[in-house]
mmCIF file of C-alpha atoms and ligand atoms in Angstrom:
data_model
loop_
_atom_site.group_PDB
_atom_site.id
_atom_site.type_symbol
_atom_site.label_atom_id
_atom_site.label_comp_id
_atom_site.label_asym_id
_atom_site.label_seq_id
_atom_site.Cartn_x
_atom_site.Cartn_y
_atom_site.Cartn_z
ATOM 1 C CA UNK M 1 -104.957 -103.199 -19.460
ATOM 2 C CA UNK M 2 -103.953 -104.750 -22.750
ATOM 3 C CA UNK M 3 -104.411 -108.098 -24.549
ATOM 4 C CA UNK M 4 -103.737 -110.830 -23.498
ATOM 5 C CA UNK M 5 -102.335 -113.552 -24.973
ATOM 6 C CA UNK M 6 -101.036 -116.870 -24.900
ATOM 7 C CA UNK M 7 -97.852 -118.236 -26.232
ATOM 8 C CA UNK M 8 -96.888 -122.007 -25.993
ATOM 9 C CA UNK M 9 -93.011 -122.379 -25.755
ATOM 10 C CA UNK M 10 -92.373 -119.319 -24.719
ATOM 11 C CA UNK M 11 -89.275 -120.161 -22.786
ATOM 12 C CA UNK M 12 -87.212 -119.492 -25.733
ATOM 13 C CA UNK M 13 -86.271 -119.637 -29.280
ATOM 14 C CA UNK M 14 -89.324 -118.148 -31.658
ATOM 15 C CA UNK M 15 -91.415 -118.220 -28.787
ATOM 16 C CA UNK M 16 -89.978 -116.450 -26.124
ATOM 17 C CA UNK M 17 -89.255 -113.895 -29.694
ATOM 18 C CA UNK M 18 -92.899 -113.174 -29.993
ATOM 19 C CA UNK M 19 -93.631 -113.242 -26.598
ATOM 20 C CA UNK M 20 -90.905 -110.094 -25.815
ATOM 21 C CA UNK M 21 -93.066 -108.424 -29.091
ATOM 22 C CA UNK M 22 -96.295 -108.740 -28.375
ATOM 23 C CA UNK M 23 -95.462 -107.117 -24.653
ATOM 24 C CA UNK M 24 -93.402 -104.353 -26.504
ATOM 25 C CA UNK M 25 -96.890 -103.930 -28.470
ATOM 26 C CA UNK M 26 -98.624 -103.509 -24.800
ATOM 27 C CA UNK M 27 -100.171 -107.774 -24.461
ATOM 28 C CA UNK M 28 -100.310 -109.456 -21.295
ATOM 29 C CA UNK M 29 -98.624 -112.445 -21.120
ATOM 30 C CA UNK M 30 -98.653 -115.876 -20.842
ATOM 31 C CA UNK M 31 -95.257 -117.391 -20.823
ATOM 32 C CA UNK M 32 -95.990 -121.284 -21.190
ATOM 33 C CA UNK M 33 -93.092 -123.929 -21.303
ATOM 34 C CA UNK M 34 -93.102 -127.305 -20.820
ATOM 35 C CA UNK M 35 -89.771 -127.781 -18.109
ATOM 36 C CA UNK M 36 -87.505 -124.716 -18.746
ATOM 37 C CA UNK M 37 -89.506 -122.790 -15.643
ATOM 38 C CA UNK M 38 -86.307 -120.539 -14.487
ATOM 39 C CA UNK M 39 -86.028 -119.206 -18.462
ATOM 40 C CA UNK M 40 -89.915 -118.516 -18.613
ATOM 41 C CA UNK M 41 -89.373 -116.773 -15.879
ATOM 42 C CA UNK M 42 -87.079 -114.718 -16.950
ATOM 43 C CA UNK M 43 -88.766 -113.930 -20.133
ATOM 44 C CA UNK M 44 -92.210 -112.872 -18.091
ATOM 45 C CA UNK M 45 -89.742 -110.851 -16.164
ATOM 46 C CA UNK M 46 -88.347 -108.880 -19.291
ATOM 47 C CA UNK M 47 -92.094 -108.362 -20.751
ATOM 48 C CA UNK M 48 -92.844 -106.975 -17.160
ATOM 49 C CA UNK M 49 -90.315 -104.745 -17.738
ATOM 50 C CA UNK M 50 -92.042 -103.593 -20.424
ATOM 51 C CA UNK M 51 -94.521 -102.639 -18.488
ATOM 52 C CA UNK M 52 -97.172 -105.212 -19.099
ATOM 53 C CA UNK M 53 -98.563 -108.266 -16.586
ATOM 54 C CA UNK M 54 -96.747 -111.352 -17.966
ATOM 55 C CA UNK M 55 -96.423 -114.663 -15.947
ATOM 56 C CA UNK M 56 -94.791 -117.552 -16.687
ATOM 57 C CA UNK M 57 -96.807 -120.820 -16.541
ATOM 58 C CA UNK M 58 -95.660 -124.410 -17.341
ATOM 59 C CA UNK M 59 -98.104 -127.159 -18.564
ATOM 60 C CA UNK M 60 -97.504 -129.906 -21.271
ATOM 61 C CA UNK M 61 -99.404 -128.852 -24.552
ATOM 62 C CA UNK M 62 -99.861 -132.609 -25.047
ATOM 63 C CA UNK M 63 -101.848 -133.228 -21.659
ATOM 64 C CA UNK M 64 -105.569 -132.740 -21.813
ATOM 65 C CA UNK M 65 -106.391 -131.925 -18.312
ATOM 66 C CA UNK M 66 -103.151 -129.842 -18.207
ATOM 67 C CA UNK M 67 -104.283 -127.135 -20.470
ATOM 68 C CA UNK M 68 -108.158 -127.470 -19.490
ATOM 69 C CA UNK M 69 -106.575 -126.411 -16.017
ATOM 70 C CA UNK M 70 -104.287 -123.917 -17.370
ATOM 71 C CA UNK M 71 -106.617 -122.109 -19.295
ATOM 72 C CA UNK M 72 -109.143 -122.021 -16.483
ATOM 73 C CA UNK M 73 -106.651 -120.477 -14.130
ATOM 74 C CA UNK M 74 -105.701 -118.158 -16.750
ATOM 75 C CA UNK M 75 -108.661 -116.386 -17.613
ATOM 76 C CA UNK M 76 -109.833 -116.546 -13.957
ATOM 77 C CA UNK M 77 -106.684 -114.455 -12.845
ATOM 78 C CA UNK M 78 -105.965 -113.065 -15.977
ATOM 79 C CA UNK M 79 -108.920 -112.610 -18.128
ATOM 80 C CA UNK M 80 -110.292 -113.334 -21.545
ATOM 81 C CA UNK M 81 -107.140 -113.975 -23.830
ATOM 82 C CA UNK M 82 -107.882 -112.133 -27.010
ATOM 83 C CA UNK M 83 -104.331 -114.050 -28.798
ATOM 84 C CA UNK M 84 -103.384 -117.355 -28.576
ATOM 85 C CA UNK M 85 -99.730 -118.282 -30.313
ATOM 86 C CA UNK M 86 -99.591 -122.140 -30.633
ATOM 87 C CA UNK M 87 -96.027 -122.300 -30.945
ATOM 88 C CA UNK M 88 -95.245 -124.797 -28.475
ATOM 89 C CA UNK M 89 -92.857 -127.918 -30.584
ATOM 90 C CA UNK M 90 -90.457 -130.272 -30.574
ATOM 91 C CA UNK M 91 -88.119 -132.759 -33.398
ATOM 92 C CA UNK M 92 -87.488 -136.192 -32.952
ATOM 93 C CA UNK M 93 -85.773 -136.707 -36.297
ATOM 94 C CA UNK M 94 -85.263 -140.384 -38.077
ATOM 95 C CA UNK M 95 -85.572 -141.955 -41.136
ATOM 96 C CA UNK M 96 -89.611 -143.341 -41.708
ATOM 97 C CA UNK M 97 -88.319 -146.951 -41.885
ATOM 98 C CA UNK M 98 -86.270 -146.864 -38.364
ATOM 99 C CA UNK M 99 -88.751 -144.291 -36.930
ATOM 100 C CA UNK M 100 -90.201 -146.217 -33.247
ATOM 101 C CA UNK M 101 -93.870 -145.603 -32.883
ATOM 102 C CA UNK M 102 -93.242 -143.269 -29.726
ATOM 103 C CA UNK M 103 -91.073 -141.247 -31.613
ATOM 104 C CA UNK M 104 -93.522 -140.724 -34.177
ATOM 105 C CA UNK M 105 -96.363 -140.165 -31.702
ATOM 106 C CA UNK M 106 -94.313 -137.862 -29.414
ATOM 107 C CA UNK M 107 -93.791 -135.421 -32.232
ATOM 108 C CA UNK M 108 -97.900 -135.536 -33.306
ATOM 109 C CA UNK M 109 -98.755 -135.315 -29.498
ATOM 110 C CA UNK M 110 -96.657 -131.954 -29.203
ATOM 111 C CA UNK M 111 -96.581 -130.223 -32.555
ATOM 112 C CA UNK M 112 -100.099 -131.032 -33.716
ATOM 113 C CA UNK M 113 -102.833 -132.552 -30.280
ATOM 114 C CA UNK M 114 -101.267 -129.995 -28.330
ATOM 115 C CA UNK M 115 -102.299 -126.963 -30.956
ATOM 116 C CA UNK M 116 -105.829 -128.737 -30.747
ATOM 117 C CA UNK M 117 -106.182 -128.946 -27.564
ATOM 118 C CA UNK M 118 -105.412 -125.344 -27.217
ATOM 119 C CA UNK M 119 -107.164 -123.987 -30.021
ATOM 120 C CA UNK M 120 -110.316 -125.615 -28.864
ATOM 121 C CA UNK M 121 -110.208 -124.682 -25.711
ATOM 122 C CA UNK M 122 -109.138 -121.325 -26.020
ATOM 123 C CA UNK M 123 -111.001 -120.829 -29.003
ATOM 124 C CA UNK M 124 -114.544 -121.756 -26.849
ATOM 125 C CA UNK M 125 -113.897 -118.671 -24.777
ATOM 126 C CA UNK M 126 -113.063 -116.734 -27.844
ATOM 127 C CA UNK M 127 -115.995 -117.584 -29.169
ATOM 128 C CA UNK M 128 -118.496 -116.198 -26.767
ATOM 129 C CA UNK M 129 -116.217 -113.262 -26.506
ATOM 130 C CA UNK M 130 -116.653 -112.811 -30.344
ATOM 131 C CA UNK M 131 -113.229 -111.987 -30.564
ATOM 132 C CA UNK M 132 -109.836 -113.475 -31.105
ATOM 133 C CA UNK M 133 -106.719 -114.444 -33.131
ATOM 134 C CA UNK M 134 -104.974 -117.798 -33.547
ATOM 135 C CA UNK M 135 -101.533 -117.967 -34.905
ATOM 136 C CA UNK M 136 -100.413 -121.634 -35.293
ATOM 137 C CA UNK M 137 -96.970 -122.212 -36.068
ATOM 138 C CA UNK M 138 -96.645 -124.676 -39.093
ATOM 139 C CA UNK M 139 -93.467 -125.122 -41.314
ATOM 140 C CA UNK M 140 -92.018 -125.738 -44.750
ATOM 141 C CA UNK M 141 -92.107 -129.430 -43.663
ATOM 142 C CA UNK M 142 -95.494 -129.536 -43.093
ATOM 143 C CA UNK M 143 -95.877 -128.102 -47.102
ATOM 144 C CA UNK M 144 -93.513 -130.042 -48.532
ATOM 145 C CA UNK M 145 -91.894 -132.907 -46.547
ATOM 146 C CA UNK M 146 -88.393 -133.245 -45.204
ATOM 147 C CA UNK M 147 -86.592 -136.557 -45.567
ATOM 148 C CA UNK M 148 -85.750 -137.597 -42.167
ATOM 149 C CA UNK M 149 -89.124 -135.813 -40.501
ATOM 150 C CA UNK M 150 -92.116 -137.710 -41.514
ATOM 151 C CA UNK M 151 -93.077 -137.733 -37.450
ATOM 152 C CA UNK M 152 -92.976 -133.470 -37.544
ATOM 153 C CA UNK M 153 -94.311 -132.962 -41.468
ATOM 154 C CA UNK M 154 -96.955 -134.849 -40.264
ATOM 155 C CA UNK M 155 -97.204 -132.657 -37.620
ATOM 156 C CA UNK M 156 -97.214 -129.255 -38.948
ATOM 157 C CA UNK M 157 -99.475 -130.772 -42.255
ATOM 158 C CA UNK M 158 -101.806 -131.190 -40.071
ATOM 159 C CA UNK M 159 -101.827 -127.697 -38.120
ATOM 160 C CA UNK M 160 -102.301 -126.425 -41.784
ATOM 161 C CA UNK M 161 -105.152 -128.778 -42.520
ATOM 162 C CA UNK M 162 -106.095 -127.704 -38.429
ATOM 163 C CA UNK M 163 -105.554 -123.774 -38.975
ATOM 164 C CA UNK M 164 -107.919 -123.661 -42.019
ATOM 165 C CA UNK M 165 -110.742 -125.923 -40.542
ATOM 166 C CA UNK M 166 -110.646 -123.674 -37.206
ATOM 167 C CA UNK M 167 -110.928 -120.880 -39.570
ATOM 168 C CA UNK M 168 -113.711 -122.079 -41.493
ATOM 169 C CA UNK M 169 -115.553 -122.842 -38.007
ATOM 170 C CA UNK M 170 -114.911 -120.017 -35.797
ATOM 171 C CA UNK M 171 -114.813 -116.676 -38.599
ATOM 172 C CA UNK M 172 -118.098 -116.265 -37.944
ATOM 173 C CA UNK M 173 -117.565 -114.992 -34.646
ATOM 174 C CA UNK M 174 -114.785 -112.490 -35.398
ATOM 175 C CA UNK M 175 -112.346 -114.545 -34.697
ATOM 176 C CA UNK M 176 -109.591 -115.184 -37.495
ATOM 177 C CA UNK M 177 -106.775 -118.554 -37.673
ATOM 178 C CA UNK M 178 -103.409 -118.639 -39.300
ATOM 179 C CA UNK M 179 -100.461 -120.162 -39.720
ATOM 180 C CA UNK M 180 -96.801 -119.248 -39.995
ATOM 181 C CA UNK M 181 -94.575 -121.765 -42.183
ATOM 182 C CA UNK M 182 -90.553 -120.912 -41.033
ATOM 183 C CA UNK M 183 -87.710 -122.406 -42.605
ATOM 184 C CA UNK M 184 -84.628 -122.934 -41.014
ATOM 185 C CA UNK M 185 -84.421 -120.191 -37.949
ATOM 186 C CA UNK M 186 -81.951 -119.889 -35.674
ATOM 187 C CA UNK M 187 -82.781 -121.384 -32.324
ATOM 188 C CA UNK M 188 -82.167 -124.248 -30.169
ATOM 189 C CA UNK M 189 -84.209 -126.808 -32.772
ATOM 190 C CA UNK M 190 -81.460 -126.157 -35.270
ATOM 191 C CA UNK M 191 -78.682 -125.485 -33.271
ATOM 192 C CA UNK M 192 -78.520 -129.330 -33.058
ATOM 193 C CA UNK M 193 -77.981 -130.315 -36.526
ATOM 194 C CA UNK M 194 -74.923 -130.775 -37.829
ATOM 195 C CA UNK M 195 -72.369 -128.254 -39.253
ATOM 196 C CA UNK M 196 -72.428 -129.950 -42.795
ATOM 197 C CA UNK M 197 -76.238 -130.007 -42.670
ATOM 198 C CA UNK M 198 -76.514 -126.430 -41.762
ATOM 199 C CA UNK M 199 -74.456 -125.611 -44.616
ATOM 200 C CA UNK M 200 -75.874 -127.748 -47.551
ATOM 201 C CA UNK M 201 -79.375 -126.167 -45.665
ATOM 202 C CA UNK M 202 -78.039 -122.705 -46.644
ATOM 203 C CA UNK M 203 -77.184 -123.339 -49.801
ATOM 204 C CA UNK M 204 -80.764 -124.268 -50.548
ATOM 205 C CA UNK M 205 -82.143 -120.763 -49.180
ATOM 206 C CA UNK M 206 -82.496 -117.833 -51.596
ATOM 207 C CA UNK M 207 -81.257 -115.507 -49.007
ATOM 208 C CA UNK M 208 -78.421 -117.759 -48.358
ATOM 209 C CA UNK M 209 -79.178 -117.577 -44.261
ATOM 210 C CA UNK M 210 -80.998 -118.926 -41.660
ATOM 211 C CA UNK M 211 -84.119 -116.865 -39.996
ATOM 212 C CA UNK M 212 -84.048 -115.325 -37.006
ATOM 213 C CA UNK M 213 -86.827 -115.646 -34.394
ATOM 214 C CA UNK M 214 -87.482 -111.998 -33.986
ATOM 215 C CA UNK M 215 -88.210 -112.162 -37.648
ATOM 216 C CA UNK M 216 -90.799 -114.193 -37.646
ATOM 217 C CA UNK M 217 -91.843 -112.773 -34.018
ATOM 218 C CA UNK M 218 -92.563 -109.712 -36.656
ATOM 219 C CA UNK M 219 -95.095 -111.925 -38.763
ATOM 220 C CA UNK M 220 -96.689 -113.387 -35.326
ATOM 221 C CA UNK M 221 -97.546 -109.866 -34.185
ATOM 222 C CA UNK M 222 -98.902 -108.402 -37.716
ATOM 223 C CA UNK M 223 -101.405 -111.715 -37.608
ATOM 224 C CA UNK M 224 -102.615 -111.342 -33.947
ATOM 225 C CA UNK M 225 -103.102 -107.367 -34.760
ATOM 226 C CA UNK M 226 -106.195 -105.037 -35.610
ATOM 227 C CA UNK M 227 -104.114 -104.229 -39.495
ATOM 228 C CA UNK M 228 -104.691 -108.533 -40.114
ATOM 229 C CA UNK M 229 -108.507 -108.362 -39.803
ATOM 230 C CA UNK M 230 -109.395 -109.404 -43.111
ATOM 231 C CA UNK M 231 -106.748 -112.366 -43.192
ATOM 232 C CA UNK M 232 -107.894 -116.021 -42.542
ATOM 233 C CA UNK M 233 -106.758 -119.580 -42.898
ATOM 234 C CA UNK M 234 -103.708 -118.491 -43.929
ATOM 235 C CA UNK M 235 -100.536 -120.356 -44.515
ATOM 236 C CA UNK M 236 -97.112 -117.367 -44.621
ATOM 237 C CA UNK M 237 -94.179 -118.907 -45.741
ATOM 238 C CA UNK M 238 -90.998 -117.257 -43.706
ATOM 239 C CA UNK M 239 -88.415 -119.444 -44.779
ATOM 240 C CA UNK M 240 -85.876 -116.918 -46.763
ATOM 241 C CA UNK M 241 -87.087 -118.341 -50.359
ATOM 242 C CA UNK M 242 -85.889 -122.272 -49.751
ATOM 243 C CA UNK M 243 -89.576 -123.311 -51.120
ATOM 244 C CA UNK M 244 -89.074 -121.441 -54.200
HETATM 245 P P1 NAP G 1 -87.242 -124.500 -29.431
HETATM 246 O O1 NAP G 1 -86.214 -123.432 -29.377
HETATM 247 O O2 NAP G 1 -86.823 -125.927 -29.414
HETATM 248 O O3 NAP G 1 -88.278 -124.230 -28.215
HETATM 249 C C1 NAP G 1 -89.390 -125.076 -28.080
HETATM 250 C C2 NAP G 1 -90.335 -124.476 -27.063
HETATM 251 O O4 NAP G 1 -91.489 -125.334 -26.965
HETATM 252 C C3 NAP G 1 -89.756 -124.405 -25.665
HETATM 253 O O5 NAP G 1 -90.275 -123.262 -25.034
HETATM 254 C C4 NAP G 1 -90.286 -125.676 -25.008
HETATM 255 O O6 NAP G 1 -90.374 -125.585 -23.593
HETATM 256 C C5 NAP G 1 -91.671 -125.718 -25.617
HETATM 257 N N1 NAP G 1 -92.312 -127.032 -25.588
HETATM 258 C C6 NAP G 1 -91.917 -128.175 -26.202
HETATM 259 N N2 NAP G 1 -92.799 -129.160 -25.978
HETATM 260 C C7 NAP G 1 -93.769 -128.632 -25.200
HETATM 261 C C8 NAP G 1 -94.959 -129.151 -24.633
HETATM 262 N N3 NAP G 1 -95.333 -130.426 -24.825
HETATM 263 N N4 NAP G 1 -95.724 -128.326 -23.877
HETATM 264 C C9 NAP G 1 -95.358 -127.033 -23.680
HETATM 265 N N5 NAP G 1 -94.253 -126.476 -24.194
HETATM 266 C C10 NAP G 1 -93.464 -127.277 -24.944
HETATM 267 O O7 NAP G 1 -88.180 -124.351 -30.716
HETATM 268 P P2 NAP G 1 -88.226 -123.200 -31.832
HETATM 269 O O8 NAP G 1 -87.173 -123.483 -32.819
HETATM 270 O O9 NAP G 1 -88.316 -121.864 -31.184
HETATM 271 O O10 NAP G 1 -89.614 -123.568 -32.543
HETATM 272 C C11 NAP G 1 -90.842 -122.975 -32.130
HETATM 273 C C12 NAP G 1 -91.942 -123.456 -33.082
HETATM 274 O O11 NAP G 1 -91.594 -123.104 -34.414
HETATM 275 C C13 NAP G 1 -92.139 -124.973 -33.076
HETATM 276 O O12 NAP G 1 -93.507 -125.265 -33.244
HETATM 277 C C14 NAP G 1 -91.348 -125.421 -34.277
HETATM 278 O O13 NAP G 1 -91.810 -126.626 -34.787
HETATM 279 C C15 NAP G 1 -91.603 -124.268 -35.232
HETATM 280 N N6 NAP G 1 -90.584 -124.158 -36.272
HETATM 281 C C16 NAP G 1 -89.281 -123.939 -35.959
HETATM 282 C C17 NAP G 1 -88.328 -123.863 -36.970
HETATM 283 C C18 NAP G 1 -86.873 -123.609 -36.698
HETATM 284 O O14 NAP G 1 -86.088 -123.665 -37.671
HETATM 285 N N7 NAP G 1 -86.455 -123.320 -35.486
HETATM 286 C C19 NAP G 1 -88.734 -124.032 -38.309
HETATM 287 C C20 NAP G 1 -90.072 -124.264 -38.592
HETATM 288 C C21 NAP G 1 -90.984 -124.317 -37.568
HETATM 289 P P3 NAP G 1 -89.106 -126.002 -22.637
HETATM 290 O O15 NAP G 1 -88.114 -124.881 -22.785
HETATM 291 O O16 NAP G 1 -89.691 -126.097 -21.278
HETATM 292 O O17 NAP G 1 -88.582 -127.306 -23.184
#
């Protein structure tokens, strides 16, 4: 039996990307999505394929009692999980001064409560097992603001400011916290702006492209492995050299 790990927003994009690795690196699975059931199905099903138990599982990140109840089920039926990817997300974009209050809240309730919620309670089972790893996804926004995203930089600022603090606490047991800061990468989240913001976007990246998921699926893995023991409350930048 291998690891097994959690990954929020699995149903696609960079999730469902380093779900499909960490199975092809022998991990059980959990598959979690918030509504796209049918395509975290099929991504458990491709993972099985690979030989390892995957199952796809759909709770809301931002609910409390949702992932209390989720991670109880899980480790009664699957066991300990060893990795837990918080890479569940979601954009509401708008200028600060037009921004509603939900649509501010929404995006902290997903991006940032929900990668609490998980880490502590995932992290409390961790700890007696005195063993773990906890990759949080971040981004550049979250490092250096984005006009039109104060609800998500928020966000993802504070899963950096989360991701060291959980490091700080919980290194003691063996159990190590980072963070992955992407760029632009090619998934459904981008897919939505538009053509002329895409472009200007691309002009602003070193590399002159946008990410792929299964690239930083590759980072993902190397953090939840044995070979990123000695890394903690980290921040990796993935984001084709747009910071620089
Ligand atoms: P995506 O394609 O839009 O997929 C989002 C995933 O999150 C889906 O699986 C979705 O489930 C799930 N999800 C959303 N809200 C949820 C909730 N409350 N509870 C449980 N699951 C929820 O996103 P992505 O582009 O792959 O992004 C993945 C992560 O990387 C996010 O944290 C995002 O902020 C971060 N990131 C992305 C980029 C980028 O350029 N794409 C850049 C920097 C950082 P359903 O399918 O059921 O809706």
């Amino acid at each position: 039996m291998g690891k097994l790990a959690i990954v929020t927003g699995a149903s696609r994009g960079i999730g469902a990307a380093i779900a499909r690795k960490l199975a092809s690196e022998g991990c059980d699975i959990v598959v979690n999505c918030i509504s796209s059931t049918e395509k975290a199905e099929a991504v458990a099903s491709e993972c099985q394929a690979m030989g390892v138990n995957a199952r796809a599982m759909a709770w809301d990140v931002a609910d409390y009692e949702a992932c209390r109840q989720a991670v109880q089920l899980i480790q009664k039926e699957m066991g300990t999980p060893e990795i837990l990817v918080n890479n569940a997300g979601i954009t509401r974009d708008g200028l600060l001064i037009r921004m509603k209050p939900e649509q501010f809240s929404s995006v902290i309730q997903a991006c940032l409560t929900g990668t609490f919620y998980m880490t502590s309670l995932v992290g409390a089972q961790m700890l007696r097992a005195r063993k773990g790893r906890i990759v949080n996804l971040a981004s550049v926004s979250g490092i250096a603001g984005n006009a039109g995203q104060a609800n998500y930089a928020a966000a993802k600022a504070g899963v950096i400011g989360l991701t060291k603090t959980a490091a700080k606490e919980l290194g003691s047991r063996g159990i190590t916290v980072n963070a992955i800061a992407p760029g632009f990468v090619e998934t459904d989240m981008t897919a939505s702006l538009s053509e002329k913001v895409q472009e200007e976007a691309k002009k602003r990246i070193s590399l002159g492209r946008f990410g792929k998921a299964e690239e930083i699926a590759e980072i993902a893995a190397f953090l939840a492995s044995d070979s990123a023991s000695y890394i903690t409350g980290q921040v990796i930048a993935a984001d084709g050299g747009m910071a620089l």
